[in-house]
mmCIF file of C-alpha atoms and ligand atoms in Angstrom:
data_model
loop_
_atom_site.group_PDB
_atom_site.id
_atom_site.type_symbol
_atom_site.label_atom_id
_atom_site.label_comp_id
_atom_site.label_asym_id
_atom_site.label_seq_id
_atom_site.Cartn_x
_atom_site.Cartn_y
_atom_site.Cartn_z
ATOM 1 C CA UNK A 1 -0.031 -2.447 25.996
ATOM 2 C CA UNK A 2 0.889 0.177 23.395
ATOM 3 C CA UNK A 3 0.356 3.683 24.909
ATOM 4 C CA UNK A 4 -1.226 5.007 27.956
ATOM 5 C CA UNK A 5 -4.650 6.461 27.463
ATOM 6 C CA UNK A 6 -6.198 9.094 29.633
ATOM 7 C CA UNK A 7 -8.780 7.913 31.960
ATOM 8 C CA UNK A 8 -11.897 10.297 31.651
ATOM 9 C CA UNK A 9 -14.630 9.617 34.088
ATOM 10 C CA UNK A 10 -18.032 10.048 32.158
ATOM 11 C CA UNK A 11 -20.307 12.408 34.266
ATOM 12 C CA UNK A 12 -17.688 11.888 37.096
ATOM 13 C CA UNK A 13 -17.738 8.345 38.709
ATOM 14 C CA UNK A 14 -21.202 7.934 37.496
ATOM 15 C CA UNK A 15 -21.138 4.170 37.748
ATOM 16 C CA UNK A 16 -21.284 4.329 41.518
ATOM 17 C CA UNK A 17 -22.467 7.935 42.494
ATOM 18 C CA UNK A 18 -25.202 10.358 41.345
ATOM 19 C CA UNK A 19 -24.036 11.642 37.762
ATOM 20 C CA UNK A 20 -22.783 15.040 37.114
ATOM 21 C CA UNK A 21 -22.643 16.044 40.716
ATOM 22 C CA UNK A 22 -19.519 17.331 42.657
ATOM 23 C CA UNK A 23 -19.580 14.094 44.674
ATOM 24 C CA UNK A 24 -19.331 12.056 41.540
ATOM 25 C CA UNK A 25 -16.324 14.396 40.292
ATOM 26 C CA UNK A 26 -14.562 14.134 43.591
ATOM 27 C CA UNK A 27 -14.819 10.446 43.739
ATOM 28 C CA UNK A 28 -13.667 9.905 40.208
ATOM 29 C CA UNK A 29 -10.489 12.037 41.161
ATOM 30 C CA UNK A 30 -9.995 9.703 44.481
ATOM 31 C CA UNK A 31 -9.872 6.621 42.249
ATOM 32 C CA UNK A 32 -7.241 8.108 40.089
ATOM 33 C CA UNK A 33 -8.870 9.501 36.904
ATOM 34 C CA UNK A 34 -7.164 11.868 34.756
ATOM 35 C CA UNK A 35 -10.137 13.893 33.829
ATOM 36 C CA UNK A 36 -13.667 14.344 33.863
ATOM 37 C CA UNK A 37 -16.259 14.423 31.050
ATOM 38 C CA UNK A 38 -19.288 16.399 31.699
ATOM 39 C CA UNK A 39 -22.498 18.284 30.321
ATOM 40 C CA UNK A 40 -23.349 22.008 30.309
ATOM 41 C CA UNK A 41 -26.771 23.249 30.240
ATOM 42 C CA UNK A 42 -28.112 26.695 30.792
ATOM 43 C CA UNK A 43 -30.760 28.064 33.185
ATOM 44 C CA UNK A 44 -33.427 30.504 32.804
ATOM 45 C CA UNK A 45 -31.380 33.213 34.308
ATOM 46 C CA UNK A 46 -28.266 32.202 32.105
ATOM 47 C CA UNK A 47 -26.280 30.349 34.622
ATOM 48 C CA UNK A 48 -24.081 27.542 33.064
ATOM 49 C CA UNK A 49 -25.015 24.285 35.011
ATOM 50 C CA UNK A 50 -24.059 20.619 35.069
ATOM 51 C CA UNK A 51 -26.542 18.348 33.933
ATOM 52 C CA UNK A 52 -27.008 15.632 31.142
ATOM 53 C CA UNK A 53 -30.597 16.067 30.229
ATOM 54 C CA UNK A 54 -32.469 19.234 29.252
ATOM 55 C CA UNK A 55 -34.942 18.210 31.922
ATOM 56 C CA UNK A 56 -34.242 17.460 35.546
ATOM 57 C CA UNK A 57 -36.865 14.455 35.826
ATOM 58 C CA UNK A 58 -34.463 11.486 35.512
ATOM 59 C CA UNK A 59 -31.763 12.846 37.895
ATOM 60 C CA UNK A 60 -33.667 14.768 40.564
ATOM 61 C CA UNK A 61 -36.757 14.936 42.486
ATOM 62 C CA UNK A 62 -38.000 17.675 40.402
ATOM 63 C CA UNK A 63 -39.355 18.010 36.590
ATOM 64 C CA UNK A 64 -39.347 20.148 33.627
ATOM 65 C CA UNK A 65 -36.635 21.871 31.622
ATOM 66 C CA UNK A 66 -33.562 23.443 33.061
ATOM 67 C CA UNK A 67 -34.111 26.385 30.707
ATOM 68 C CA UNK A 68 -37.519 27.254 32.647
ATOM 69 C CA UNK A 69 -35.798 27.376 36.110
ATOM 70 C CA UNK A 70 -33.602 29.933 37.689
ATOM 71 C CA UNK A 71 -30.458 28.719 39.408
ATOM 72 C CA UNK A 72 -32.015 29.639 42.614
ATOM 73 C CA UNK A 73 -34.938 27.348 41.795
ATOM 74 C CA UNK A 74 -33.060 24.576 40.875
ATOM 75 C CA UNK A 75 -31.146 24.509 44.229
ATOM 76 C CA UNK A 76 -34.408 23.237 45.791
ATOM 77 C CA UNK A 77 -34.061 19.942 43.855
ATOM 78 C CA UNK A 78 -32.170 16.881 45.057
ATOM 79 C CA UNK A 79 -30.058 15.559 42.569
ATOM 80 C CA UNK A 80 -28.773 12.512 44.570
ATOM 81 C CA UNK A 81 -32.565 11.296 45.031
ATOM 82 C CA UNK A 82 -32.031 7.994 43.025
ATOM 83 C CA UNK A 83 -29.046 7.035 45.115
ATOM 84 C CA UNK A 84 -30.738 7.224 48.638
ATOM 85 C CA UNK A 85 -30.712 9.236 51.954
ATOM 86 C CA UNK A 86 -26.921 9.532 51.796
ATOM 87 C CA UNK A 87 -27.232 12.011 48.970
ATOM 88 C CA UNK A 88 -30.225 13.654 49.666
ATOM 89 C CA UNK A 89 -28.523 17.135 49.819
ATOM 90 C CA UNK A 90 -26.827 16.884 46.543
ATOM 91 C CA UNK A 91 -27.400 20.091 44.414
ATOM 92 C CA UNK A 92 -26.807 20.609 40.722
ATOM 93 C CA UNK A 93 -23.334 22.077 40.269
ATOM 94 C CA UNK A 94 -22.513 25.155 38.439
ATOM 95 C CA UNK A 95 -19.774 25.394 35.691
ATOM 96 C CA UNK A 96 -18.021 27.919 38.335
ATOM 97 C CA UNK A 97 -17.973 25.064 40.933
ATOM 98 C CA UNK A 98 -16.678 22.597 38.621
ATOM 99 C CA UNK A 99 -13.998 24.997 37.051
ATOM 100 C CA UNK A 100 -12.874 26.048 40.586
ATOM 101 C CA UNK A 101 -12.483 22.125 41.441
ATOM 102 C CA UNK A 102 -10.653 21.523 38.193
ATOM 103 C CA UNK A 103 -8.263 24.497 38.959
ATOM 104 C CA UNK A 104 -7.626 22.975 42.470
ATOM 105 C CA UNK A 105 -6.718 19.526 41.142
ATOM 106 C CA UNK A 106 -5.290 20.243 37.834
ATOM 107 C CA UNK A 107 -7.250 17.346 36.208
ATOM 108 C CA UNK A 108 -8.203 17.513 32.465
ATOM 109 C CA UNK A 109 -11.791 18.410 31.763
ATOM 110 C CA UNK A 110 -14.168 17.526 28.729
ATOM 111 C CA UNK A 111 -17.032 20.097 28.589
ATOM 112 C CA UNK A 112 -19.870 18.770 26.325
ATOM 113 C CA UNK A 113 -22.177 21.580 25.405
ATOM 114 C CA UNK A 114 -25.447 20.190 25.280
ATOM 115 C CA UNK A 115 -26.964 22.375 22.690
ATOM 116 C CA UNK A 116 -28.609 19.960 20.149
ATOM 117 C CA UNK A 117 -32.158 19.754 21.613
ATOM 118 C CA UNK A 118 -32.287 23.535 23.334
ATOM 119 C CA UNK A 119 -30.211 25.763 21.427
ATOM 120 C CA UNK A 120 -28.991 28.016 24.255
ATOM 121 C CA UNK A 121 -28.089 31.357 22.755
ATOM 122 C CA UNK A 122 -24.745 32.771 23.814
ATOM 123 C CA UNK A 123 -23.754 29.426 25.611
ATOM 124 C CA UNK A 124 -20.386 29.004 23.736
ATOM 125 C CA UNK A 125 -19.215 32.738 24.493
ATOM 126 C CA UNK A 126 -20.371 32.117 28.280
ATOM 127 C CA UNK A 127 -18.412 28.979 28.639
ATOM 128 C CA UNK A 128 -15.408 30.192 26.843
ATOM 129 C CA UNK A 129 -15.210 33.227 29.065
ATOM 130 C CA UNK A 130 -15.339 31.118 32.173
ATOM 131 C CA UNK A 131 -12.532 28.830 30.900
ATOM 132 C CA UNK A 132 -10.332 32.011 30.592
ATOM 133 C CA UNK A 133 -11.654 33.459 33.852
ATOM 134 C CA UNK A 134 -10.204 30.306 35.540
ATOM 135 C CA UNK A 135 -7.139 30.273 33.168
ATOM 136 C CA UNK A 136 -7.914 26.706 32.388
ATOM 137 C CA UNK A 137 -7.798 26.827 28.473
ATOM 138 C CA UNK A 138 -5.008 24.191 28.640
ATOM 139 C CA UNK A 139 -6.831 21.683 30.641
ATOM 140 C CA UNK A 140 -10.169 21.964 28.852
ATOM 141 C CA UNK A 141 -11.613 20.639 25.576
ATOM 142 C CA UNK A 142 -15.304 21.303 24.490
ATOM 143 C CA UNK A 143 -17.236 18.959 22.597
ATOM 144 C CA UNK A 144 -20.760 18.524 21.389
ATOM 145 C CA UNK A 145 -22.811 16.506 18.905
ATOM 146 C CA UNK A 146 -23.835 20.111 17.420
ATOM 147 C CA UNK A 147 -20.833 20.606 15.141
ATOM 148 C CA UNK A 148 -21.958 24.166 14.272
ATOM 149 C CA UNK A 149 -21.359 24.918 17.842
ATOM 150 C CA UNK A 150 -17.929 23.812 17.697
ATOM 151 C CA UNK A 151 -17.256 25.609 14.532
ATOM 152 C CA UNK A 152 -18.680 28.747 16.460
ATOM 153 C CA UNK A 153 -16.095 28.026 19.431
ATOM 154 C CA UNK A 154 -13.240 28.164 17.051
ATOM 155 C CA UNK A 155 -14.596 31.288 15.549
ATOM 156 C CA UNK A 156 -14.803 32.958 18.909
ATOM 157 C CA UNK A 157 -11.361 31.793 19.822
ATOM 158 C CA UNK A 158 -9.175 29.697 17.463
ATOM 159 C CA UNK A 159 -6.955 28.446 20.576
ATOM 160 C CA UNK A 160 -9.779 26.860 22.381
ATOM 161 C CA UNK A 161 -9.979 23.044 21.982
ATOM 162 C CA UNK A 162 -12.768 21.395 20.292
ATOM 163 C CA UNK A 163 -13.880 17.861 19.784
ATOM 164 C CA UNK A 164 -16.655 16.567 17.553
ATOM 165 C CA UNK A 165 -18.985 14.004 18.916
ATOM 166 C CA UNK A 166 -20.421 11.202 16.769
ATOM 167 C CA UNK A 167 -22.027 7.763 16.707
ATOM 168 C CA UNK A 168 -21.957 6.882 13.158
ATOM 169 C CA UNK A 169 -19.427 4.729 11.245
ATOM 170 C CA UNK A 170 -17.918 7.960 9.469
ATOM 171 C CA UNK A 171 -16.006 7.228 6.350
ATOM 172 C CA UNK A 172 -12.643 8.589 6.660
ATOM 173 C CA UNK A 173 -13.376 10.755 9.759
ATOM 174 C CA UNK A 174 -10.102 12.793 9.531
ATOM 175 C CA UNK A 175 -11.216 14.336 6.191
ATOM 176 C CA UNK A 176 -14.466 15.455 7.995
ATOM 177 C CA UNK A 177 -12.151 16.683 10.940
ATOM 178 C CA UNK A 178 -10.058 18.573 8.723
ATOM 179 C CA UNK A 179 -13.038 20.227 6.950
ATOM 180 C CA UNK A 180 -14.887 21.183 10.014
ATOM 181 C CA UNK A 181 -11.623 22.288 11.924
ATOM 182 C CA UNK A 182 -11.272 20.933 15.359
ATOM 183 C CA UNK A 183 -8.669 19.439 17.874
ATOM 184 C CA UNK A 184 -10.206 16.026 18.522
ATOM 185 C CA UNK A 185 -12.774 13.298 17.481
ATOM 186 C CA UNK A 186 -15.116 12.031 20.043
ATOM 187 C CA UNK A 187 -16.771 9.067 18.709
ATOM 188 C CA UNK A 188 -18.850 6.201 20.169
ATOM 189 C CA UNK A 189 -16.104 3.451 20.680
ATOM 190 C CA UNK A 190 -17.670 1.089 18.202
ATOM 191 C CA UNK A 191 -17.143 3.851 15.304
ATOM 192 C CA UNK A 192 -13.246 3.690 15.915
ATOM 193 C CA UNK A 193 -12.468 0.130 17.113
ATOM 194 C CA UNK A 194 -10.622 -0.724 13.887
ATOM 195 C CA UNK A 195 -6.970 -0.157 13.389
ATOM 196 C CA UNK A 196 -7.169 1.479 10.005
ATOM 197 C CA UNK A 197 -9.782 3.958 11.231
ATOM 198 C CA UNK A 198 -7.566 4.808 14.290
ATOM 199 C CA UNK A 199 -4.682 5.165 12.000
ATOM 200 C CA UNK A 200 -6.297 7.422 9.622
ATOM 201 C CA UNK A 201 -7.374 9.829 12.407
ATOM 202 C CA UNK A 202 -3.845 9.760 13.755
ATOM 203 C CA UNK A 203 -1.997 10.302 10.527
ATOM 204 C CA UNK A 204 -3.758 13.824 10.415
ATOM 205 C CA UNK A 205 -2.801 14.282 14.127
ATOM 206 C CA UNK A 206 -6.329 14.668 15.706
ATOM 207 C CA UNK A 207 -6.863 13.357 19.198
ATOM 208 C CA UNK A 208 -9.483 10.499 19.629
ATOM 209 C CA UNK A 209 -11.487 10.641 22.951
ATOM 210 C CA UNK A 210 -13.843 7.909 22.761
ATOM 211 C CA UNK A 211 -17.218 7.133 24.708
ATOM 212 C CA UNK A 212 -18.728 5.447 26.813
ATOM 213 C CA UNK A 213 -16.454 2.381 27.507
ATOM 214 C CA UNK A 214 -17.615 0.571 30.486
ATOM 215 C CA UNK A 215 -16.478 -2.971 29.436
ATOM 216 C CA UNK A 216 -12.917 -4.001 30.298
ATOM 217 C CA UNK A 217 -12.594 -6.185 27.121
ATOM 218 C CA UNK A 218 -13.132 -2.993 25.017
ATOM 219 C CA UNK A 219 -10.984 -0.811 27.423
ATOM 220 C CA UNK A 220 -8.199 -3.317 26.639
ATOM 221 C CA UNK A 221 -8.648 -3.120 22.937
ATOM 222 C CA UNK A 222 -8.953 0.644 22.965
ATOM 223 C CA UNK A 223 -5.829 1.023 25.135
ATOM 224 C CA UNK A 224 -3.904 -1.141 22.643
ATOM 225 C CA UNK A 225 -5.316 0.871 19.850
ATOM 226 C CA UNK A 226 -3.596 3.880 21.316
ATOM 227 C CA UNK A 227 -6.738 5.701 21.915
ATOM 228 C CA UNK A 228 -5.850 9.121 23.616
ATOM 229 C CA UNK A 229 -8.910 9.370 26.121
ATOM 230 C CA UNK A 230 -11.203 6.797 27.281
ATOM 231 C CA UNK A 231 -14.472 8.002 28.678
ATOM 232 C CA UNK A 232 -15.885 5.711 31.093
ATOM 233 C CA UNK A 233 -18.583 5.464 33.913
ATOM 234 C CA UNK A 234 -15.967 3.272 35.909
ATOM 235 C CA UNK A 235 -12.652 5.265 36.114
ATOM 236 C CA UNK A 236 -11.736 2.755 38.883
ATOM 237 C CA UNK A 237 -11.787 -0.358 36.512
ATOM 238 C CA UNK A 238 -9.863 1.679 33.783
ATOM 239 C CA UNK A 239 -7.298 2.772 36.359
ATOM 240 C CA UNK A 240 -6.664 -0.745 37.357
ATOM 241 C CA UNK A 241 -6.173 -1.914 33.667
ATOM 242 C CA UNK A 242 -3.948 0.950 32.911
ATOM 243 C CA UNK A 243 -1.654 0.092 35.930
ATOM 244 C CA UNK A 244 -1.493 -3.600 34.741
HETATM 245 O O1 G3P B 301 -19.004 13.300 25.632
HETATM 246 C C1 G3P B 301 -19.152 11.778 25.635
HETATM 247 C C2 G3P B 301 -20.619 11.414 25.813
HETATM 248 O O2 G3P B 301 -20.835 11.957 27.201
HETATM 249 C C3 G3P B 301 -21.410 11.785 24.896
HETATM 250 O O3 G3P B 301 -22.866 11.032 25.051
HETATM 251 O O4 G3P B 301 -25.225 11.339 25.945
HETATM 252 O O5 G3P B 301 -23.338 10.668 27.375
HETATM 253 O O6 G3P B 301 -23.601 12.715 26.756
HETATM 254 P P1 G3P B 301 -23.709 11.551 26.447
HETATM 255 MG MG1 MG B 302 -21.779 13.868 27.723
#
């Protein structure tokens, strides 16, 4: 195999544990991931919390938009409900809890700002401040499907690392990356699975962190292509491949 890719656990070890919870993050670290990808939303009282959807319906026993609940109200919801009784006291994590854990373990962290549907005002400033509060600017890369938000992050702090999420088969993505200004591209893996595309991006020194790769066949291809980070629901499977 050509080079070592980073093993990044998508929403933690979400293939086996309740996604985007502290237990899923800890289990991912236990099986040897290098980092975690996770999603940041904002509560009504402006607490950054970790959840993929703008609403809590799919992943908890509650319903409605995170932006309509205070953090204290969200603590009444069970975010392990879909995984049975064993996880019945699973709470929504705050960004602070996760950053403290990242500080403790030294892992890499990809914070995806979920600001394409609800345009959380001030989210970029809040998250960047917290990254510096924990002295984690070298461990963290921010990403978003909202590229205006990533431009804003660079405007707030040129040193903060950003990645542009996308799903389309962009033509010469490195040109777009240069135009926008970022550190990495975060494409869906099918958008970069061809060598000339990877070479084009790498020729301009952008990192490539690709999502969401759960099939070992594709993991192998992407490792051989020299992809920098592979985001997966199964960090255990990827770990085995990287060791082989
Ligand atoms: O950041 C990679 C991936 O998580 C982007 O899509 O919908 O799973 O957040 P999504
Ligand atoms: Mg995500």
